[in-house]
Every structure is written in structure tokens, then in C-alpha cells.
Amino acid sequence: MGPQGLEAPPTPSMSSGLPPQPLWLQPRPRAAGWDPPTLSPSAGVTQCPGPNLQCLSRGRGAEQGVRGGHRLSSMSHRMLWGGRGDPLPAPPGRGAPAPTPVLPSTSAAPGPSPAATGTTGTIGTIGSTGTMGTTGTTGTTGTMGTTGSIGSTGHGEAWPWPWAQGSTSSGQHRLTLPLPVPRVPGVKAAPRGSALALGLNSVRIRCQNEAVFQYHITFSPEVECRSVRLAMLKEHQAVLGDVMAFDGSILFLPIQLPQLLTLRVQRRSDGQDVTISIQSTKVLEPSSDLCIPFYNVVFRRVMRLLDMQLVGRNFFEPSQALVLQQYRLQVWPGYTVSIRKKDGGLFLLVDAIHKVIRSESILSFMRSIYRQSPGSFQEECMKQLVGSVVITRYNNRTYRLHDIDWSKTPQDTFTLASGEVVTFSSYYSKTYGITIKELEQPLLIHRPKEKLSPEGKPRLDLVLLVPELTFMTGIPELRKDSRMLRTMRQSPQQHYQRLSSLLQRIRSSTEASRELQRWGLLLEPDIHRTQGRVLPMERINLRHGSITPSEDLSWAKAVVREASISAISMNYWLLVYPWRLQSLAKDLVCAMESVCGPIGMRLSRPVLLELQDDRIETYARSIRSALSSEEKVQILLCIISGSREDLYAAIKKLCCVQCPVPSQVRGVGTLSGQPAKLRSVVQKVLLQMNCKLGGELWGVDIPLKQLMVVGMDVHHSHSRDMRSVIGFVASMNPILTRWYSRVVFQMPHQEIADSLRLCLADALQHFHEMNHCLPRKIVVFRDGVSDSQLDTVLRYEIPQLQKALDTFESYTPGLVVLVVQKQHSTNLYTLATEQLTAPPPGTVIDHTVGTSSCIPAAPASPWAPPVSLWLSPHPCGSHHIPVALTSSLWLSPHPCGSHHVPRLTFKLCHLYWNWPGTVRVPAPCGYAHRLAFLAGHILHHEPGAQLCDKLFFL
């Protein structure tokens, strides 16, 4: 039994004395109107190892069995996957896996089958012609007529296939074989879900050139400046043509030159003759990966020809800015464009975006901080500015601020590349014609990423910015303003119209079209349209039953009216509050007592800890004293006045590191208001506290047995030490509702693989302690990885996972590593109506526009090929959909079919207990992100080991 007599799901290792199963764990009845055939051994039934399991053979040995021939006493496992009837993996020690499918021959002669009479049968042969014989009749001979169907006995079988629809008047199950579908390059069959017509913000590119030719260029004597090199090449346009892409040493041309070509040119600076040697090196296909970089250079030229300005990596139109005077903001419309190679060919990925620019400068922002906090001016500036992204209007470049130099002013000097020493004020006056008014302001510091000097040595330059000429971007504090968000939001139809407008502008511009034609690039006139599928909706399982979510995939009302799967009684807990909030604390306890019953929790009266003031020292001293004197405290609930990050951080450090105990901190602003509002807030607080105590709120059907799901994410700190934090969580029970967590700190440039092996080995050890067995299937969700880091994950992190598995003797589980990418520009639209709309939750695309062919190859091994897909798990209303990209990098002896990957991912998007609905990423990734952020941003230390089996970080 669970704590305080509450029912908890049993662990698989317990063989006796189990409590009654919840309703949602009990086997479900078969669907009405379907009954599996009952066959005797004489009809070709082979007994297989394992309870309640039989293999329907074809009278010629079990090795010729048919897919879908397993017959179970309970159809619950089959129904969890929607009744596809796929063969289940053989459990350990229960014999061989399901036999290979063998279809009946279609060339058999019509007539009675060999087993003519005397057996109970629904088995017959399928002929090339003939009628369907009677079925389900004892001792009836199945004959074959003229329409190719099933007799009652013989070599054939009546399989419960997914496409078997309806029945005849005699109780027959009509078998309708699917028509063959022509194979389209890049398109895979959709094994699960209903079909849905979709559009993407991608435009297919046709390459009209037969090839692209690569050449290596050398100059004798050496020419240092790359722009001078390019100018020398352009003097020979009669030979090379006017279409070229040159990076300083490698030249790409759409025409073929001799194997070795020598040209001569005179250097203008001193009149010296320079010899240019052009050596042919490669002949590339137009869609080669080596061509993609300069294709993107070509398209950036196209965007400039459309009078767009490059800001960072994207293009914007400041002349079309939307000015919001009431917010002192400007919204610049723009586009992000890139040419990518997908499974279906070359595509132009286009996204309509906006950049929010504040009208006030950083200097004005700093002055407002000084008026509010003159005593802690520098500290507040550092807190609010460091880590933010700013833009300089004079060159439209963006920078991330890393520090503030209070000792430097615009009157200080620096050295130009020419060696001239100038002041900041004179430099801006001469270069940009800008006069700096405030000469005593400090300078902002941006530290670029480490670069190499021409000599190959590391070089790290500092960029100093003047606050008066710098403006903040983004709207972090204005996201709560729903009116402003509605002003900026685009519907899918508006988003599509902006993409269509850009394509029309390219076609209408003679110069832009010519630039593309020079390289043989032809854009299709509209966005790419394809077909996806929609996964079935998931049931939400609670203690006494299950519910079907509403259309918006929310079950917020159900989780506060029905009991959670397991609830931990709060028998001894602390309530900490300042004396000024005594009345609020009393109302809070009353509200908690009134709402705890429906969700299945038992609540005792708390130990009240009333403070004389709300200083950090008072909170820390009182909490430490209470926890040291009372060892049986289950959880701590603190009420703080206002949104005080310093006080919140102090309480969390104390309760997570120094005196490990689950804690819940709430601001007074969220607890005040009308009684109805307080009741709603208290319900959410109790659910969170139940999670932190080790309770389980809700679940979904998980058909895979002995499964462990792992989530990993990395938090990168912008502080001076620049340490990164790895959050690692792993499931500990069959229904994926118990979790083990670890945190690892690492220095810059240190590979995550250095600590990954230890995390997984510890998780496997805890899994064994709880279940008395090791998982046979491990699915790892790796978050926070860009395309450029996929090779690092494949070659450094995955081998560490393998080493963790090797620490256990004779242990070879199935392993899948999935990379979840949230930061991308792919959008989906449904094409069911005249107006484009957002696709429904559960929409999947796993063909054509994926990148599985671009994923780095795995080391030589028998692993399965990678899979790339887009999954839309979360409803997004009128906004175009932000989808989660999942790439399967590593498939060891496959723990589940590749078509199950999106279904399992979609299920996990229902299990994030901080939100009673679906979320954008699988729950393990969400938990790992919360854990890494708490440890890296607030704790700056590893949490206590006593909390590793609880979701204390929610």
C-alpha cells in the first residue's frame, strides 16, 4: 500500500501481496464485435513459451507464422498502440521473437483445402480467383471462387489486420489489401495516425546546372588581403566569367576550366606582376553539401537587392517598422532565410519574424535605474543588463553584454588597425558623424567568441560599446501585456501571406531573379505542400479511472476534481511567513484544507513559523533552526513579500544544499485576491507540493515494458565563471511517474561526456534497487543541441552511454538517443480549408523535409539508420505552430520500432506535471531544463543527495 493507505502502482518485481490495481492498469475488454479465432492443435496451432501465448502457424512450422498471429488472453497491450496488431518484442527468457511475416500464395489452385473437414476453422487459402467461403463453422470446407478471398479451413488465416473492415452477413471479416503506393524519393509510409494535408514554410529549389566546379587558387608572390585577391580574379572575367564564389583560397564556378590554368595580373599598389595558379580539385553535384554555404551567400545577396538590412543573421526592413508609442518600442518586420539540404532535396527555409527595438537607449535605462536605486546603482545595472542582447543603430549589429567597465569613458583611447590612437568620441565623430553628448558614461563590454589570429594563435578581443548609442532588444518584462502580444501575433494565414509576398518580390525583381539564375537556382512559386499524419489522442490516467482531454488538450479541471495516482500525506510540514502576513497565512491554510480532499491528499495542521521581519537573515536563521531541531519535516512552505529574487535564492540554497528538504516559495501577490482565485492558486500549489514529496499526479498508457526514459539539458551561465550545468533525469518505474535526478557542473569547453557515464550508471543502479531488474530499453532525450553539435553528441556522448552500460556484466539493452531541438524556424499549416490554420496537436512529419540523411554517420556498427521528424505536441490557438524537431541518432538493438518514436514522444509531452496539458518538449527534457536552471542560475551548487528521487525543482 502507498503512504497512509493510499493506493500506489506496484513495481514489476513484486510477485505476491500486491494491492489491487487501479482501473486504468487493469486489462480492458476487447472491442465489441471482434473475437480472435479459437484453433485446435490439428488446425496448425503451435504452443509457444510463455503464459497465454500461442503462435498461429500455417500448418508448415512456426517459422512460417504470419505477422499479427500472436493471440493474447488480454488485448490491453495491443490496444495501447491502437490495435495495430504488430508483434510484440519477446520478453526476456520467453523464447524467440515473432516469426517473420509470410503472406499466403496467390497462385494456389481453387478448390477445397487439404484440411477439408472435421476441424474448428476460420482458416482458408487465398486464391487468385474465387469467393470467400464461410467462416467460423465447424467442419466446413472453404472453397475458392472468382474474387480471391478466404476459405474456412486450410493454409490461410483470418488475421485481425488494421485494414480489415466490417463483416459480412455471415459473420465474415472482409480482408481488404492495401493498394501499392508508388515510391516517392524522401517520402516514407506513415504507419500510424490519420492523414493530414500540410504546408511548410519551405520552398523547394531546383538546380538547373549540371555541376559546380571547385578550384584551388594560389598567388605568387603571396597576396595577403582577400579583397585584393578577389579583385585580381575579377580582372579575368573573360576567362572565369562573372559568376564566382571565392573564400580566399577556394573558388567555385558554374563552368569547367582546364585542369591547370595560369593567369597573370599586375598589382596596382606597386606594379609587381602576380601569377595566379588555378588547379581543378572537385566536380560537385549542385545539391552537394559543399555547395550549401555559398548558395546561402547567393541568397543573402538576393535579400540585399530587395533593400533589406542584415541585423545579426536575419534581414529586416526598418523603413516598415511598426511604432508603438505607448510602449516606447519599434517592431521591425523581417525574414530569416537559409538554404538547407533535406531528405527531399534542396529547400529554402523562410520564416517571417520581427525584432523589437526599444526607443530608449541603454544610457536612459541606466538613468532610470539610478532614480529608483541610487544606493545600489551599479549592482542593479549589472543584474539587469548583463546577459541581455543590445543593438547599435549606426551599424545595425547586435551584441550580448557580458560586463560593464565603470573605469572607462568615451574620453578614453584605443588603437585602430592602422596603429592610430584615437578616443571613442572622436572615432564615432569621424566614422559615423555622431557626437557623443555624455562624456562621463561607463562603457559596456562584449566578449566575442574565441577566434584564431592569422598566425593560428587564439585571439580574444573586447568590444567596448557606448551606452548612449546602444539600444536594448526584446520585451522580457512586457510579455505579460496581452494587448501588446496580440498586436504582434500573426495568424498562420498572415504568416503565409508574408512568405508569399517575399517570393513575389523575388520574382518581380529583375536583379534578384538574375542573381539566382546565374547559379542555376530556381525557386518554386509557392511553399512546399506535403502530407503528414495526426497521432491518436492520449488518455490521461488518474487513480480511479482515465479521462479524455478536451480539444485544447487541457485537463486542468480534472486533476483538481479527481484523486492523483498517488498522493503523499503532509503530516509534518512548516509554514514560514512574516508577521504582517498572519491573516493571509491563516486563509491559506484554510484553503489548503478545503481543496486537499478531492486530489487525494491528507493535510495535517502545519507548524507555524512567524517571522518578525522579512529580511534574508531572518528567514535563513529561522528556517535553519527549525530544520535542525525537527528531523521529520516533510516539506517547507514559505510566503515572501513581493517578487524578491535574492530572498528566493537564499531560501532555495538553504533548502536544497545546506539542509536538503523539499520547499515551496510563493509571493504574496499570487496568494492575495478573491477567494475563488485563492482556491485555484492553492490547488496548483498542493499539486506541486505533492510532486516534490514524491507523489504522482497523472499518467498515460506506456506499452513498452522495462523501459527507462532519460532527459538531459545544459544550462550555460553568463556569469564570470561561465560554468555550464548539466541536468540529468531518468524514469524509475514502468509508467514513467517516478524520477531520479543528478546535476553536474563543468568548466567551459569541457565535454558533457566526461560526467555522462557516471550519471547513467547511478540511474541504472537506482532503477535496479527499485525494480530488482535493469531496464531492457533505454530512450535518451538530449535537449539543447544545435545542428553543428550533432557530431559531438554522436562521437563523444554516445560512447560514454555505452561505457555506462558496460559497467554491468552481460547487459546489452536496446538504446535510442533522440535530440530535441526547440530553436528552429520550421512552421506547419493545415490545408483543409481556404484559410490556413495551425495543425492539431499530435501532427507528425517524418519524410521529405527531415534531415536524417544529413546526420553524421555513426561509427561502424550494426545500428539502425537515423530518423528525423517534426512533432507538434502542443495546441497553439491562432498562432502558427512551433514544432519540436526530434532526430534519432543512435539505434542499438531496436527497443521499439522507429514508427513508435513519435508516439512515445507525444505521450511524454503529456507528463510534465507543472502544466495540466501538453507541452512543447517531452517531460524528461522539461524536468532536466528546470533542474539545470535551478542549479546553475540560483544554487550554483549540486543539490543534496536526499532530494535525488523527488521532483524538488518544479
XYZ file of N, CA and C in Angstrom, residues 606-709:
312
model
N -0.154 22.706 9.998
C 1.282 22.951 9.870
C 1.887 23.482 11.161
N 3.198 23.412 11.224
C 3.954 24.089 12.272
C 4.206 25.508 11.781
N 3.634 26.485 12.472
C 3.724 27.875 12.032
C 5.030 28.490 12.503
N 5.727 29.134 11.566
C 6.987 29.807 11.871
C 6.825 31.273 11.473
N 6.422 32.091 12.441
C 6.148 33.508 12.187
C 7.411 34.329 12.429
N 7.765 35.159 11.444
C 8.997 35.944 11.492
C 8.689 37.392 11.856
N 9.653 38.036 12.502
C 9.474 39.424 12.920
C 9.632 40.399 11.760
N 10.392 40.038 10.763
C 10.586 40.890 9.580
C 10.839 39.977 8.388
N 11.025 40.580 7.232
C 11.216 39.788 6.016
C 12.627 39.930 5.447
N 13.607 40.155 6.321
C 14.988 40.205 5.875
C 15.498 38.796 5.560
N 16.479 38.727 4.675
C 17.031 37.429 4.283
C 17.631 36.711 5.481
N 18.332 37.455 6.341
C 18.962 36.836 7.503
C 17.929 36.226 8.437
N 16.780 36.885 8.574
C 15.734 36.365 9.458
C 15.164 35.055 8.916
N 14.871 35.017 7.624
C 14.376 33.782 7.011
C 15.389 32.653 7.177
N 16.650 32.929 6.829
C 17.666 31.878 6.855
C 17.891 31.346 8.265
N 17.995 32.243 9.242
C 18.252 31.814 10.614
C 17.091 30.999 11.167
N 15.862 31.440 10.929
C 14.695 30.744 11.472
C 14.501 29.382 10.814
N 14.665 29.313 9.502
C 14.474 28.037 8.806
C 15.555 27.045 9.207
N 16.794 27.500 9.286
C 17.882 26.602 9.669
C 17.666 26.057 11.077
N 17.211 26.915 11.979
C 16.964 26.478 13.354
C 15.838 25.455 13.409
N 14.758 25.690 12.652
C 13.623 24.771 12.669
C 13.990 23.416 12.064
N 14.757 23.413 10.976
C 15.119 22.154 10.332
C 16.124 21.357 11.149
N 16.986 22.039 11.873
C 17.967 21.320 12.687
C 17.341 20.688 13.920
N 16.272 21.300 14.447
C 15.622 20.762 15.644
C 14.537 19.742 15.315
N 14.002 19.795 14.114
C 12.929 18.879 13.713
C 13.403 18.076 12.508
N 13.747 16.817 12.699
C 14.276 15.997 11.619
C 13.191 15.398 10.731
N 11.949 15.421 11.175
C 10.889 14.765 10.417
C 10.082 15.728 9.555
N 10.596 16.923 9.286
C 9.897 17.879 8.427
C 9.857 17.324 7.007
N 8.647 17.232 6.443
C 8.498 16.699 5.096
C 8.729 17.757 4.031
N 8.178 18.953 4.253
C 8.249 19.996 3.238
C 8.093 21.345 3.917
N 8.575 22.366 3.236
C 8.572 23.726 3.761
C 7.805 24.612 2.798
N 6.855 25.402 3.305
C 6.112 26.368 2.504
C 6.412 27.758 3.035
N 7.002 28.603 2.181
C 7.389 29.961 2.578
C 6.561 30.975 1.810
N 6.097 31.994 2.517
C 5.422 33.133 1.903
C 6.372 34.316 1.989
N 6.659 34.941 0.853
C 7.544 36.102 0.827
C 6.778 37.289 0.272
N 7.192 38.463 0.665
C 6.527 39.689 0.223
C 7.158 40.162 -1.075
N 6.352 40.282 -2.105
C 6.846 40.773 -3.383
C 7.631 39.728 -4.152
N 8.162 40.174 -5.294
C 8.970 39.302 -6.150
C 10.439 39.578 -5.856
N 10.948 38.919 -4.841
C 12.317 39.145 -4.378
C 13.196 37.963 -4.773
N 13.980 38.163 -5.811
C 14.825 37.084 -6.297
C 15.927 36.741 -5.304
N 16.443 37.748 -4.587
C 17.510 37.465 -3.630
C 17.018 36.597 -2.476
N 15.811 36.885 -1.978
C 15.250 36.085 -0.897
C 14.898 34.684 -1.385
N 14.331 34.605 -2.574
C 14.001 33.292 -3.153
C 15.259 32.440 -3.290
N 16.337 33.031 -3.801
C 17.583 32.282 -3.974
C 18.152 31.827 -2.636
N 18.066 32.680 -1.612
C 18.599 32.309 -0.293
C 17.833 31.126 0.296
N 16.503 31.136 0.163
C 15.702 30.027 0.696
C 16.004 28.733 -0.056
N 16.116 28.814 -1.376
C 16.391 27.614 -2.163
C 17.777 27.046 -1.868
N 18.770 27.900 -1.709
C 20.107 27.402 -1.365
C 20.092 26.681 -0.021
N 19.348 27.234 0.924
C 19.283 26.625 2.247
C 18.575 25.279 2.202
N 17.446 25.212 1.465
C 16.622 24.002 1.473
C 17.088 22.944 0.473
N 17.897 23.308 -0.502
C 18.357 22.338 -1.496
C 19.789 21.884 -1.276
N 20.601 22.700 -0.620
C 22.019 22.385 -0.483
C 22.406 22.164 0.976
N 22.144 23.161 1.829
C 22.632 23.107 3.207
C 21.805 22.162 4.074
N 20.491 22.278 4.015
C 19.584 21.414 4.784
C 18.566 20.820 3.816
N 18.915 19.783 3.067
C 18.050 19.305 1.987
C 16.660 18.901 2.464
N 15.651 19.607 1.974
C 14.255 19.305 2.241
C 13.442 19.949 1.124
N 12.397 19.303 0.621
C 11.562 19.937 -0.401
C 10.983 21.250 0.100
N 10.902 22.239 -0.778
C 10.430 23.566 -0.381
C 9.558 24.155 -1.471
N 8.620 24.989 -1.030
C 7.722 25.705 -1.931
C 7.714 27.161 -1.497
N 8.030 28.074 -2.421
C 8.098 29.505 -2.123
C 7.066 30.217 -2.982
N 6.203 30.994 -2.335
C 5.160 31.734 -3.049
C 5.216 33.197 -2.651
N 5.045 34.074 -3.647
C 4.966 35.501 -3.386
C 3.578 35.888 -2.936
N 3.508 36.952 -2.155
C 2.220 37.371 -1.618
C 1.279 37.807 -2.729
N 1.836 38.282 -3.837
C 0.983 38.732 -4.931
C 0.166 37.626 -5.555
N 0.677 36.401 -5.552
C -0.060 35.286 -6.150
C -1.103 34.692 -5.213
N -1.044 35.047 -3.925
C -1.964 34.465 -2.946
C -3.061 35.418 -2.518
N -2.958 36.676 -2.876
C -3.976 37.655 -2.488
C -5.011 37.783 -3.589
N -6.188 38.238 -3.223
C -7.260 38.406 -4.191
C -8.548 37.778 -3.708
N -9.442 37.518 -4.639
C -10.738 36.948 -4.312
C -10.592 35.497 -3.848
N -11.548 35.011 -3.027
C -11.465 33.618 -2.555
C -11.415 32.601 -3.686
N -12.147 32.855 -4.771
C -12.130 31.907 -5.887
C -10.741 31.831 -6.513
N -10.082 32.985 -6.634
C -8.727 32.996 -7.181
C -7.762 32.286 -6.241
N -7.906 32.533 -4.935
C -7.033 31.878 -3.965
C -7.214 30.369 -4.010
N -8.439 29.919 -4.166
C -8.697 28.473 -4.223
C -7.989 27.855 -5.428
N -8.063 28.520 -6.572
C -7.406 27.997 -7.768
C -5.896 27.946 -7.591
N -5.327 28.983 -6.990
C -3.879 29.004 -6.766
C -3.472 27.910 -5.791
N -4.247 27.722 -4.733
C -3.910 26.722 -3.721
C -3.962 25.317 -4.311
N -4.910 25.062 -5.199
C -4.965 23.751 -5.846
C -3.670 23.456 -6.597
N -3.171 24.451 -7.327
C -1.916 24.258 -8.063
C -0.742 24.101 -7.105
N -0.758 24.850 -5.997
C 0.324 24.740 -5.017
C 0.359 23.341 -4.414
N -0.805 22.795 -4.074
C -0.847 21.456 -3.493
C -0.366 20.397 -4.482
N -0.731 20.541 -5.748
C -0.250 19.590 -6.746
C 1.272 19.640 -6.854
N 1.827 20.841 -6.831
C 3.284 20.964 -6.887
C 3.941 20.365 -5.648
N 3.355 20.618 -4.489
C 3.929 20.071 -3.263
C 3.844 18.553 -3.247
N 2.779 18.000 -3.800
C 2.670 16.544 -3.898
C 3.793 15.979 -4.769
N 4.092 16.671 -5.886
C 5.206 16.234 -6.741
C 6.518 16.249 -5.976
N 6.755 17.332 -5.245
C 8.029 17.484 -4.546
C 8.175 16.493 -3.401
N 7.070 15.979 -2.903
C 7.124 14.965 -1.855
C 7.310 13.556 -2.411
N 7.188 13.397 -3.721
C 7.321 12.078 -4.331
C 6.021 11.503 -4.829
N 4.934 12.282 -4.823
C 3.662 11.801 -5.339
C 3.638 11.766 -6.858
N 2.580 11.151 -7.391
C 2.411 11.006 -8.837
C 1.053 11.581 -9.212
N 1.026 12.550 -10.118
C -0.214 13.262 -10.418
C -1.063 12.521 -11.440
N -0.538 12.311 -12.637
C -1.296 11.608 -13.675
C -0.306 10.857 -14.559
N -0.852 10.017 -15.427
C -0.013 9.232 -16.323
C -0.728 8.965 -17.628
N -0.043 8.301 -18.538
C -0.616 7.852 -19.805
C -0.249 6.384 -19.985
N -0.885 5.736 -20.946
C -0.592 4.332 -21.212
C 0.814 4.201 -21.799
N 1.639 3.396 -21.176
C 3.001 3.125 -21.648
C 3.092 1.639 -21.967
N 3.032 1.250 -23.228
C 3.011 -0.180 -23.562
C 4.368 -0.852 -23.463
N 5.459 -0.108 -23.588
C 6.786 -0.711 -23.542
C 7.136 -1.092 -22.112
N 7.554 -2.301 -21.917
C 7.882 -2.797 -20.587
C 9.388 -2.717 -20.356
N 9.755 -2.621 -19.077
C 11.160 -2.497 -18.670
C 11.844 -1.372 -19.446
N 11.185 -0.226 -19.431
C 11.650 0.950 -20.173
C 12.198 1.992 -19.210
N 13.328 2.598 -19.559
C 13.846 3.767 -18.858
C 13.925 4.917 -19.850
N 13.389 6.074 -19.447
C 13.447 7.278 -20.260
C 14.367 8.271 -19.570
